[in-house]
Short mmCIF file of C-alpha atoms in Angstrom, two decimals:
data_model
loop_
_atom_site.label_atom_id
_atom_site.label_comp_id
_atom_site.label_asym_id
_atom_site.label_seq_id
_atom_site.Cartn_x
_atom_site.Cartn_y
_atom_site.Cartn_z
CA MET A 22 72.14 106.61 119.68
CA ILE A 23 70.67 105.87 116.29
CA LYS A 24 67.41 107.36 115.13
CA LEU A 25 65.85 106.81 111.73
CA GLU A 26 62.84 108.87 110.69
CA HIS A 27 60.91 107.93 107.58
CA VAL A 28 64.02 106.92 105.72
CA SER A 29 63.57 106.10 102.03
CA MET A 30 66.19 105.26 99.47
CA LYS A 31 65.64 105.43 95.76
CA PHE A 32 67.99 104.02 93.16
CA ASN A 33 67.77 105.02 89.58
CA LEU A 34 68.40 101.86 87.60
CA GLY A 35 68.28 103.83 84.38
CA ILE A 36 71.58 105.52 85.13
CA GLU A 37 73.53 102.66 83.62
CA LYS A 38 71.85 103.22 80.29
CA ASN A 39 71.78 107.00 80.05
CA PHE A 40 74.26 109.10 78.16
CA SER A 41 75.59 106.40 75.94
CA VAL A 42 76.22 107.10 72.28
CA LYS A 43 76.44 103.36 71.74
CA GLN A 44 72.87 102.91 72.95
CA ALA A 45 71.64 105.73 70.77
CA PHE A 46 73.39 104.12 67.82
CA VAL A 47 71.86 100.72 68.54
CA ASP A 48 68.42 102.25 69.00
CA PHE A 49 68.75 104.10 65.75
CA PHE A 50 69.28 100.91 63.78
CA SER A 51 66.80 98.74 65.61
CA PHE A 52 63.49 98.86 63.78
CA LYS A 53 61.30 97.98 66.66
CA LYS A 54 60.72 101.09 68.66
CA LYS A 55 60.96 100.03 72.24
CA LYS A 56 58.51 101.38 74.72
CA LYS A 57 60.09 103.74 77.14
CA LYS A 58 60.65 102.04 80.41
CA LYS A 59 59.04 103.85 83.24
CA LYS A 60 60.02 101.47 85.95
CA ASP A 61 63.61 102.56 86.14
CA GLU A 62 63.12 103.72 89.68
CA PHE A 63 63.74 101.27 92.42
CA TRP A 64 62.95 101.94 96.04
CA ALA A 65 65.42 99.96 98.10
CA LEU A 66 63.92 101.34 101.29
CA ARG A 67 60.58 102.96 101.99
CA ASP A 68 59.61 104.84 105.09
CA ILE A 69 61.76 103.11 107.65
CA SER A 70 61.62 104.50 111.18
CA PHE A 71 63.03 103.06 114.33
CA GLU A 72 65.26 103.98 117.17
CA VAL A 73 68.18 102.24 118.80
CA LYS A 74 68.98 103.15 122.36
CA LYS A 75 72.37 103.15 123.93
CA GLY A 76 73.64 99.66 124.67
CA GLU A 77 70.88 97.97 122.75
CA VAL A 78 71.55 95.14 120.33
CA ILE A 79 69.21 95.32 117.37
CA GLY A 80 68.92 92.54 114.83
CA LEU A 81 67.91 93.09 111.22
CA ILE A 82 66.28 90.22 109.39
CA GLY A 83 64.73 89.80 105.97
CA SER A 84 65.32 87.82 102.81
CA ASN A 85 68.08 88.56 100.33
CA GLY A 86 67.65 91.92 98.66
CA ALA A 87 65.25 93.18 101.29
CA GLY A 88 67.36 96.27 101.88
CA LYS A 89 69.28 95.32 104.99
CA SER A 90 72.70 96.21 103.64
CA THR A 91 71.42 99.46 102.16
CA LEU A 92 70.10 100.35 105.59
CA LEU A 93 73.47 99.62 107.17
CA LYS A 94 75.19 101.77 104.56
CA ILE A 95 72.83 104.64 105.28
CA VAL A 96 73.44 104.42 109.02
CA SER A 97 77.19 104.27 108.54
CA GLY A 98 77.09 107.36 106.31
CA VAL A 99 78.21 105.78 103.06
CA MET A 100 74.89 106.76 101.48
CA LYS A 101 72.56 109.63 102.15
CA PRO A 102 68.87 108.70 102.17
CA THR A 103 66.67 110.13 99.42
CA ASN A 104 64.05 111.11 101.98
CA GLY A 105 63.97 111.11 105.73
CA LYS A 106 66.50 111.71 108.43
CA VAL A 107 69.18 109.69 110.14
CA LYS A 108 70.60 110.79 113.43
CA VAL A 109 73.62 109.02 114.80
CA SER A 110 75.51 110.09 117.88
CA GLY A 111 78.76 108.35 118.62
CA VAL A 112 81.69 106.80 116.81
CA ILE A 113 80.67 104.10 114.38
CA SER A 114 82.71 101.08 113.52
CA PRO A 115 81.27 99.64 110.33
CA MET A 116 82.17 96.01 109.85
CA ILE A 117 80.27 95.67 106.65
CA GLU A 118 83.17 94.66 104.50
CA LEU A 119 86.56 93.74 105.75
CA GLY A 120 89.81 94.83 104.22
CA ALA A 121 88.36 97.79 102.37
CA GLY A 122 91.22 99.66 100.79
CA PHE A 123 93.90 97.03 101.15
CA ASP A 124 96.59 97.71 98.62
CA MET A 125 97.88 94.41 97.33
CA GLU A 126 101.30 95.86 96.50
CA LEU A 127 101.94 96.94 100.07
CA THR A 128 103.17 94.78 102.90
CA ALA A 129 100.99 93.66 105.79
CA ARG A 130 102.66 96.22 108.04
CA GLU A 131 101.92 99.06 105.62
CA ASN A 132 98.37 97.86 105.09
CA ILE A 133 97.64 97.88 108.80
CA PHE A 134 98.27 101.61 108.80
CA LEU A 135 96.52 102.28 105.50
CA ASN A 136 93.43 100.26 106.36
CA GLY A 137 93.41 101.60 109.90
CA ALA A 138 93.45 105.15 108.57
CA ILE A 139 90.58 104.34 106.24
CA LEU A 140 88.57 103.01 109.17
CA GLY A 141 89.19 106.31 110.89
CA TYR A 142 91.76 105.28 113.54
CA SER A 143 94.32 107.83 114.61
CA LYS A 144 98.04 107.37 114.23
CA GLN A 145 98.68 107.15 117.97
CA PHE A 146 95.94 104.58 118.36
CA LEU A 147 97.34 102.39 115.61
CA GLU A 148 100.85 102.61 116.95
CA SER A 149 99.76 101.61 120.42
CA LYS A 150 97.60 98.74 119.17
CA PHE A 151 99.97 97.57 116.44
CA ASP A 152 101.37 94.62 118.41
CA GLU A 153 97.91 93.54 119.47
CA ILE A 154 96.72 93.50 115.85
CA VAL A 155 99.73 91.47 114.75
CA GLU A 156 99.32 89.10 117.65
CA PHE A 157 95.66 88.48 116.91
CA SER A 158 96.18 88.01 113.20
CA GLU A 159 98.86 85.34 113.79
CA LEU A 160 100.86 86.81 110.90
CA LYS A 161 103.96 87.91 112.76
CA ASP A 162 106.31 86.16 110.33
CA PHE A 163 104.69 87.71 107.27
CA LEU A 164 104.63 91.34 108.33
CA ASP A 165 106.91 92.51 105.56
CA VAL A 166 105.43 90.41 102.78
CA PRO A 167 103.24 92.16 100.20
CA VAL A 168 99.60 91.24 100.71
CA LYS A 169 99.30 90.06 97.11
CA ASN A 170 101.34 87.03 98.14
CA PHE A 171 98.94 86.20 100.97
CA SER A 172 96.37 83.45 100.76
CA SER A 173 92.77 84.64 100.97
CA GLY A 174 92.53 83.25 104.48
CA MET A 175 95.57 85.19 105.62
CA THR A 176 94.22 88.39 104.09
CA ALA A 177 90.90 87.90 105.83
CA LYS A 178 92.62 87.27 109.15
CA LEU A 179 94.60 90.48 108.82
CA ALA A 180 91.50 92.45 107.84
CA PHE A 181 89.50 91.04 110.73
CA SER A 182 92.22 91.85 113.23
CA ILE A 183 92.41 95.46 112.10
CA ALA A 184 88.65 95.96 112.07
CA THR A 185 88.01 94.55 115.52
CA ILE A 186 90.76 96.32 117.43
CA VAL A 187 88.51 99.23 118.42
CA ASP A 188 86.02 99.65 121.21
CA PRO A 189 83.41 101.46 119.18
CA GLU A 190 80.37 103.21 120.56
CA ILE A 191 78.26 101.86 117.74
CA LEU A 192 79.02 98.62 115.99
CA ILE A 193 77.51 97.72 112.66
CA VAL A 194 77.91 94.10 111.72
CA ASP A 195 76.88 92.32 108.57
CA GLU A 196 76.88 88.62 109.53
CA ILE A 197 79.27 87.20 112.04
CA LEU A 198 82.35 86.97 109.98
CA SER A 199 83.97 83.65 110.44
CA VAL A 200 87.21 83.68 108.56
CA GLY A 201 90.41 81.70 108.46
CA ASP A 202 91.10 78.21 109.76
CA ILE A 203 89.11 76.48 112.49
CA LYS A 204 91.17 77.88 115.29
CA PHE A 205 90.88 81.42 114.00
CA GLN A 206 87.17 81.02 113.32
CA GLU A 207 86.59 80.16 116.93
CA LYS A 208 88.78 83.04 118.03
CA SER A 209 87.12 85.56 115.75
CA LYS A 210 83.65 84.46 116.76
CA ASN A 211 84.50 84.91 120.41
CA LYS A 212 85.97 88.30 119.68
CA MET A 213 82.77 89.37 117.92
CA LEU A 214 80.60 88.10 120.74
CA GLU A 215 82.80 89.89 123.21
CA MET A 216 82.39 93.13 121.27
CA ILE A 217 78.65 92.74 120.92
CA LYS A 218 78.11 91.85 124.54
CA GLY A 219 80.50 94.50 125.79
CA GLY A 220 77.76 97.09 126.23
CA THR A 221 78.10 98.77 122.86
CA THR A 222 75.17 99.67 120.68
CA VAL A 223 74.92 97.14 117.91
CA LEU A 224 73.13 96.91 114.62
CA TYR A 225 73.41 93.33 113.56
CA VAL A 226 72.42 91.67 110.29
CA SER A 227 72.34 87.92 110.04
CA HIS A 228 70.54 85.07 108.38
CA SER A 229 71.27 82.84 111.31
CA LEU A 230 68.20 83.09 113.53
CA ASP A 231 70.04 81.22 116.24
CA SER A 232 72.65 83.91 116.63
CA ILE A 233 69.96 86.60 116.44
CA ARG A 234 68.04 84.96 119.27
CA GLN A 235 71.21 84.57 121.22
CA LEU A 236 72.37 88.17 120.92
CA CYS A 237 69.61 90.63 120.14
CA ASP A 238 67.31 92.58 122.43
CA ARG A 239 64.97 93.57 119.64
CA VAL A 240 64.53 92.68 116.00
CA VAL A 241 63.55 94.74 112.95
CA TRP A 242 62.08 92.75 110.11
CA ILE A 243 62.42 94.24 106.64
CA GLU A 244 60.91 92.90 103.45
CA HIS A 245 61.02 94.54 100.00
CA GLY A 246 62.37 97.70 101.51
CA LYS A 247 59.50 98.09 103.91
CA MET A 248 59.42 97.54 107.60
CA VAL A 249 57.22 94.58 108.43
CA LYS A 250 57.57 94.49 112.16
CA VAL A 251 59.62 95.59 115.11
CA GLY A 252 59.51 93.84 118.38
CA LYS A 253 60.80 91.29 120.80
CA THR A 254 63.34 88.90 119.42
CA ASP A 255 61.53 85.63 119.96
CA GLU A 256 58.13 86.74 118.63
CA ILE A 257 59.51 88.26 115.46
CA CYS A 258 61.89 85.40 114.85
CA ASP A 259 59.14 82.81 115.14
CA GLU A 260 56.85 84.72 112.84
CA TYR A 261 59.61 85.35 110.35
CA TYR A 262 60.57 81.70 110.32
CA ASP A 263 56.97 80.62 109.73
CA THR A 264 56.35 82.99 106.82
CA GLN A 265 59.64 82.11 105.21
CA MET A 266 58.91 78.40 105.35
CA LYS A 267 55.36 78.74 104.01
CA LYS A 268 56.52 80.36 100.77
CA MET B 28 83.23 131.22 110.54
CA THR B 29 81.94 128.02 112.18
CA ASN B 30 81.79 126.59 108.69
CA LEU B 31 85.47 127.26 108.18
CA LYS B 32 86.21 125.81 111.60
CA ASN B 33 84.35 122.64 110.65
CA ILE B 34 86.31 122.32 107.45
CA ILE B 35 89.60 122.70 109.26
CA ALA B 36 88.57 120.22 111.95
CA ASN B 37 87.55 117.72 109.29
CA PHE B 38 90.82 118.26 107.48
CA LYS B 39 92.78 117.66 110.67
CA HIS B 40 90.83 114.55 111.51
CA TYR B 41 91.49 112.99 108.12
CA TRP B 42 95.03 114.26 107.76
CA PHE B 43 96.43 110.89 108.87
CA LEU B 44 94.45 109.14 106.16
CA MET B 45 95.73 111.69 103.68
CA THR B 46 99.36 110.99 104.64
CA GLN B 47 98.69 107.27 104.38
CA LEU B 48 97.25 107.60 100.88
CA ILE B 49 100.17 109.76 99.79
CA SER B 50 102.80 107.42 101.21
CA ARG B 51 100.95 104.51 99.59
CA ASP B 52 101.32 106.25 96.24
CA PHE B 53 105.02 106.73 96.83
CA LYS B 54 105.60 103.13 97.85
CA VAL B 55 103.68 101.75 94.91
CA LYS B 56 105.26 104.12 92.44
CA TYR B 57 108.83 103.13 93.18
CA LYS B 58 108.23 99.49 94.02
CA ARG B 59 110.79 97.22 92.41
CA SER B 60 112.68 100.02 90.70
CA VAL B 61 116.40 100.00 91.45
CA LEU B 62 116.85 103.76 91.57
CA GLY B 63 113.58 104.38 93.39
CA VAL B 64 113.00 107.96 94.38
CA VAL B 65 116.12 109.05 92.45
CA TRP B 66 113.90 108.80 89.39
CA SER B 67 112.00 111.86 90.60
CA LEU B 68 115.26 113.77 90.19
CA LEU B 69 116.56 112.03 87.12
CA TYR B 70 113.39 111.99 85.07
CA PRO B 71 112.96 115.76 84.64
CA ILE B 72 116.66 116.12 83.73
CA LEU B 73 116.46 113.45 81.05
CA MET B 74 113.22 114.87 79.76
CA LEU B 75 114.79 118.31 79.67
CA ALA B 76 117.78 116.93 77.78
CA VAL B 77 115.56 115.45 75.10
CA MET B 78 113.41 118.56 74.76
CA ALA B 79 116.40 120.90 74.83
CA VAL B 80 118.01 119.01 71.95
CA VAL B 81 114.79 118.85 69.97
CA PHE B 82 113.77 122.47 70.37
CA SER B 83 117.08 124.29 70.47
CA GLN B 84 119.04 122.16 67.98
CA MET B 85 116.47 120.76 65.57
CA PHE B 86 113.82 123.48 65.57
CA LYS B 87 116.27 126.27 66.47
CA PHE B 88 113.98 127.76 69.06
CA GLN B 89 115.30 130.85 70.78
CA VAL B 90 113.91 133.30 73.26
CA GLU B 91 115.58 136.70 72.94
CA GLY B 92 117.95 137.65 75.71
CA VAL B 93 117.21 134.61 77.85
CA ASN B 94 118.87 131.38 78.86
CA TYR B 95 116.74 129.01 76.80
CA ILE B 96 117.55 125.86 78.78
CA VAL B 97 116.40 127.42 82.05
CA TYR B 98 113.42 128.95 80.26
CA LEU B 99 112.47 125.52 78.95
CA MET B 100 113.01 123.66 82.20
CA THR B 101 110.95 126.12 84.24
CA GLY B 102 108.13 125.63 81.77
CA ILE B 103 108.47 121.86 81.73
CA ILE B 104 108.46 121.23 85.47
CA MET B 105 105.51 123.52 86.06
CA TRP B 106 103.55 122.17 83.13
CA ASN B 107 104.32 118.59 84.15
CA TYR B 108 103.03 119.26 87.63
CA PHE B 109 99.77 120.63 86.35
CA ASN B 110 99.43 117.90 83.74
CA GLU B 111 100.03 114.98 86.05
CA ALA B 112 98.25 116.34 89.12
CA SER B 113 95.07 117.35 87.33
CA ASN B 114 95.02 114.09 85.40
CA THR B 115 95.49 111.75 88.37
CA ALA B 116 93.15 113.84 90.51
CA MET B 117 90.50 113.50 87.83
CA THR B 118 90.56 109.71 87.90
CA SER B 119 91.05 109.44 91.67
CA VAL B 120 87.40 109.40 92.71
CA VAL B 121 86.33 106.86 90.10
CA THR B 122 89.24 104.51 90.81
CA ASN B 123 88.45 104.59 94.52
CA PHE B 124 84.77 103.79 94.10
CA SER B 125 85.20 100.38 95.71
CA LEU B 126 86.26 102.20 98.87
CA ILE B 127 83.68 104.96 98.71
CA ASN B 128 81.02 102.30 98.43
CA LYS B 129 82.06 100.55 101.63
CA VAL B 130 83.36 103.00 104.17
CA TYR B 131 82.49 106.59 104.90
CA ILE B 132 85.40 108.78 103.86
CA PRO B 133 85.15 112.42 102.84
CA LYS B 134 85.59 112.14 99.13
CA TYR B 135 87.59 115.29 98.55
CA ILE B 136 90.51 113.42 100.10
CA PHE B 137 91.28 111.50 96.94
CA PRO B 138 91.84 114.35 94.47
CA VAL B 139 93.56 116.49 97.10
CA ALA B 140 95.89 113.63 98.08
CA LYS B 141 96.86 113.19 94.43
CA CYS B 142 97.64 116.89 94.04
CA ILE B 143 99.82 116.77 97.15
CA PHE B 144 101.56 113.58 96.05
CA VAL B 145 102.45 115.03 92.65
CA GLY B 146 103.33 118.26 94.45
CA ILE B 147 105.94 116.49 96.57
CA ASN B 148 107.39 115.13 93.36
CA PHE B 149 107.37 118.65 91.99
CA VAL B 150 109.33 119.91 94.98
CA LEU B 151 111.90 117.17 94.33
CA THR B 152 112.25 118.29 90.71
CA LEU B 153 113.19 121.73 92.01
CA ILE B 154 116.56 120.24 93.01
CA PRO B 155 117.70 119.44 89.44
CA TRP B 156 116.09 122.71 88.38
CA LEU B 157 118.24 124.67 90.82
CA ILE B 158 121.28 122.70 89.69
CA ILE B 159 120.62 123.64 86.05
CA ILE B 160 120.24 127.28 87.07
CA GLY B 161 123.51 127.01 89.00
CA LEU B 162 125.24 125.50 85.99
CA SER B 163 124.35 128.59 83.96
CA TYR B 164 127.10 130.32 85.97
CA PHE B 165 129.51 127.87 84.38
CA GLY B 166 128.45 128.44 80.82
CA LEU B 167 125.36 126.30 80.37
CA GLY B 168 123.39 128.30 77.80
CA GLU B 169 124.35 131.75 76.57
CA TYR B 170 123.16 133.75 79.55
CA THR B 171 123.79 133.44 83.25
CA CYS B 172 120.76 133.33 85.54
CA HIS B 173 121.54 134.98 88.85
CA PHE B 174 120.08 133.75 92.09
CA ASN B 175 118.37 136.71 93.74
CA ILE B 176 116.25 137.82 96.65
CA TYR B 177 113.01 137.44 94.70
CA TYR B 178 113.36 133.66 94.88
CA LEU B 179 111.59 134.07 98.21
CA ILE B 180 108.42 134.85 96.25
CA LEU B 181 108.55 131.51 94.44
CA PRO B 182 106.89 129.52 97.25
CA TYR B 183 103.93 131.90 97.06
CA ILE B 184 103.69 131.39 93.29
CA PHE B 185 103.93 127.63 93.60
CA PHE B 186 101.38 127.57 96.40
CA CYS B 187 98.86 129.52 94.31
CA PHE B 188 99.64 127.15 91.45
CA PHE B 189 98.91 124.22 93.76
CA LEU B 190 95.56 125.71 94.86
CA PHE B 191 94.67 126.34 91.25
CA THR B 192 95.43 122.72 90.37
CA VAL B 193 93.45 121.37 93.32
CA GLY B 194 90.44 123.38 92.18
CA ILE B 195 90.69 122.00 88.66
CA GLY B 196 91.22 118.49 90.09
CA LEU B 197 88.13 118.71 92.29
CA PHE B 198 86.04 119.94 89.41
CA LEU B 199 87.24 117.26 86.99
CA SER B 200 87.01 114.38 89.46
CA CYS B 201 83.44 115.42 90.20
CA ILE B 202 82.12 115.68 86.66
CA SER B 203 83.98 112.56 85.51
CA VAL B 204 81.86 110.55 87.95
CA PHE B 205 78.75 111.47 86.00
CA LEU B 206 80.31 111.48 82.56
CA ARG B 207 83.26 109.16 82.05
CA ASP B 208 83.82 110.68 78.62
CA VAL B 209 85.58 113.47 80.47
CA PHE B 210 88.65 111.21 80.75
CA TYR B 211 89.09 111.31 77.00
CA ILE B 212 87.93 114.86 76.48
CA TYR B 213 90.35 116.16 79.07
CA GLY B 214 93.18 114.20 77.46
CA ILE B 215 92.65 116.19 74.27
CA VAL B 216 92.14 119.42 76.20
CA LEU B 217 95.49 118.87 77.90
CA ILE B 218 97.29 118.45 74.58
CA MET B 219 95.73 121.66 73.31
CA TRP B 220 96.44 123.44 76.54
CA ASN B 221 100.06 122.32 76.36
CA TYR B 222 100.55 123.98 72.97
CA LEU B 223 98.62 127.08 73.96
CA THR B 224 100.88 127.55 76.96
CA PRO B 225 104.31 128.97 76.22
CA VAL B 226 106.25 126.04 77.67
CA PHE B 227 108.93 125.85 74.98
CA TYR B 228 108.23 129.00 72.98
CA SER B 229 107.77 132.63 73.85
CA LEU B 230 104.60 134.63 73.28
CA GLU B 231 106.64 137.17 71.34
CA ILE B 232 106.74 134.94 68.29
CA LEU B 233 102.97 135.32 67.99
CA PRO B 234 101.05 138.20 66.34
CA ALA B 235 100.20 140.97 68.78
CA LYS B 236 96.46 140.22 68.76
CA LEU B 237 97.00 136.60 69.75
CA GLN B 238 99.38 137.61 72.49
CA THR B 239 96.68 139.37 74.50
CA LEU B 240 94.41 136.40 74.00
CA PHE B 241 97.06 133.96 75.20
CA GLN B 242 97.59 136.00 78.33
CA LEU B 243 94.13 134.96 79.49
CA ASN B 244 95.51 131.46 79.99
CA PRO B 245 95.99 131.05 83.77
CA LEU B 246 99.01 128.82 83.25
CA TYR B 247 100.69 131.59 81.30
CA GLN B 248 100.42 133.84 84.35
CA PHE B 249 101.97 131.25 86.65
CA LEU B 250 104.81 130.41 84.27
CA THR B 251 105.58 134.02 83.52
CA ALA B 252 105.71 135.02 87.16
CA ALA B 253 108.23 132.27 87.91
CA ARG B 254 110.28 133.08 84.81
CA GLU B 255 110.45 136.78 85.58
CA ILE B 256 112.18 135.95 88.82
CA VAL B 257 114.48 133.22 87.55
CA LEU B 258 115.46 134.56 84.14
CA PHE B 259 115.39 138.30 84.59
CA GLY B 260 115.88 138.69 88.31
CA GLN B 261 112.77 140.87 88.39
CA CYS B 262 110.03 141.01 90.94
CA PRO B 263 106.68 140.20 89.30
CA SER B 264 104.31 143.16 89.43
CA LEU B 265 101.93 143.29 92.36
CA LEU B 266 99.10 143.07 89.89
CA ARG B 267 100.38 139.75 88.59
CA LEU B 268 100.94 138.36 92.08
CA GLY B 269 97.41 139.44 92.93
CA ILE B 270 96.07 137.72 89.83
CA LEU B 271 97.82 134.50 90.85
CA GLY B 272 96.23 134.65 94.29
CA VAL B 273 92.80 135.22 92.79
CA LEU B 274 93.30 132.40 90.30
CA GLY B 275 94.42 129.98 93.01
CA VAL B 276 91.75 130.77 95.58
CA GLY B 277 89.04 131.28 92.97
CA SER B 278 89.69 127.95 91.28
CA LEU B 279 89.78 126.19 94.64
CA LEU B 280 86.50 127.75 95.77
CA ILE B 281 84.67 126.98 92.53
CA GLY B 282 86.04 123.43 92.40
CA ALA B 283 85.22 122.80 96.05
CA PHE B 284 81.74 124.24 95.69
CA ILE B 285 80.86 122.05 92.71
CA PHE B 286 82.38 119.01 94.38
CA LYS B 287 80.52 119.57 97.64
CA LYS B 288 77.22 120.08 95.89
CA ASN B 289 77.45 116.82 94.00
CA GLN B 290 79.40 114.46 96.25
CA ASP B 291 76.31 112.84 97.77
CA LYS B 292 75.21 111.70 94.34
CA PHE B 293 78.47 109.90 93.57
CA ILE B 294 77.25 106.72 95.17
CA TYR B 295 74.52 106.28 92.55
CA TYR B 296 77.03 106.28 89.73
CA VAL B 297 79.37 103.62 91.06
#
C-alpha cells in the first residue's frame, strides 16, 4: 500500500534570508564581515525505506524534531521528497491537522462542506453523511452560527467529526487527537480506535508508547532524520524507551 | 492525449472543492452588507457615474462618432475584471499557504477559483452594462448603440479574455511565492497598464507611431473587439478574433507551464 524507497528530504534554511534588500543594507553597514554560512542545508530525512502492507498498522516513534511529521507529509503528498520515491496506492485520509481550511466567517454548516471538499470528499458523500457529522459533533443547535463565535473545543469537535467520517483505505494519524470535554474525548478516542482497528492501513505517530504497543503491528524508529530500526512493536519500544531514559 | 485526459479528470475531481472555494468567497464578500449581491450590480454603475462625470464633463473627453458613456463603461468593466482577477489570483497561493502546508490540494485551484469568482461578478456587471446600452435608445449619450447579431460573438471574446487572465494569474501567483516583492511591483505595473490601455480615451488622440505600439497591448485587442460590436455594430475581423484566441490559449499555456514546473517547490517558501 505504501512503499518508501531511499526517501530524503532537504530543507534550505537559507531561503528565509535570501533576496532581502534589508539584509544587504544591514550587511553593508556592519563592519564585521560575517563568514558565509555553509550549513544552511538541513536534511530532515535521510535515506528512509520501508514498506507498509495492506491492513498493517505501523507506528512511528522518535523524539521531537526527528522527522516524523515530515515523513507523514511526504506520504500524504503535501511535500515531494528531494530524493527517493514514494509509492502510495489507495485513498489517503490525512489526519495530521484538523480543521484545515476552516473559514471563521462561515457557519458550521458551510464549513462542513468547505472542509469536507478540502479533505477530498465528494458532494454526494457529504450530503449523505451530513446528519452523521452533525450528530457526532453534538453541535446541532449551532449549525448556523459562524465558527468565529465557537469556543476552541467546539471548533475541534466539529473538525474531528468531519475528518473521521470517512472509511479511508490509508489512514495517517499524528497522535490520537483527544479533543473537547471528557465525554467527547472518550467518544473520539473510541472512534479513532475503531478506525484503526477496522482493517485499514495505518501510519500512526505517537509519543504514547502505551497506545503504540496497543495498536501497532510494527514500529519504525526515526532519529535525526535517519531510520534507526524497524521491527516488532515490543522489541523496538523497549529499546527506544531505554535509550531515551539513559540520555 | 492521456495527459489531457488526466488534466480533465483532475479538474473534475476537484471541481466540488472549486465551487466551495468560490461560494466561500461570495459568502464572505457580502457578509453583513444590507444590499449583498446587489452591490455587484450597483458598484459598476456608481463607478461609471463618477468616471463619466470626471472624464466627459471635467476633462471634456470625447471619442469621435461614438457613445462615450457606453465606450467608457465597456472599458471599465473589462479592465476591472482583469485588474481584480489578476490581483487576487496573484495573492491566492500565498494566502492559502496554511492549507497547502497541511493537506494535499492541487495548487492551481486557488488562482483559477479567484479568476472564476471575479468572472461571475463580471457576468453580473453585464446586466447594468446592457441596461446602459439600452438607455442609449432613450437619449443617454449622443449616439444610439444598436443591439445586433454580433453580440453572439461576445461570449467568445469574454472567454478568451478569461483564459488570458487565468494565464497571467497562474504566472503571477507562482513567481510571487518566490519573490514577494511582486505584490508591490505588480501594483505599479497595473497602474501603468491601466493608463496604457484605452479605457477612457481613444488611441486616435495619440501620435500615429505610438498607436501601432499601443496595439501590441493584449488588453487593447480585447477591449477593441468588444467595442467594435457594441458601439459600431461591426463584426471584428477574423484576424482579430484569431489573435484573441491565440492570446487566451497562449497565456494559459505559458502560465500553466510555469506554474506546473515550480509548484513542487512552493512548500519550501512557506
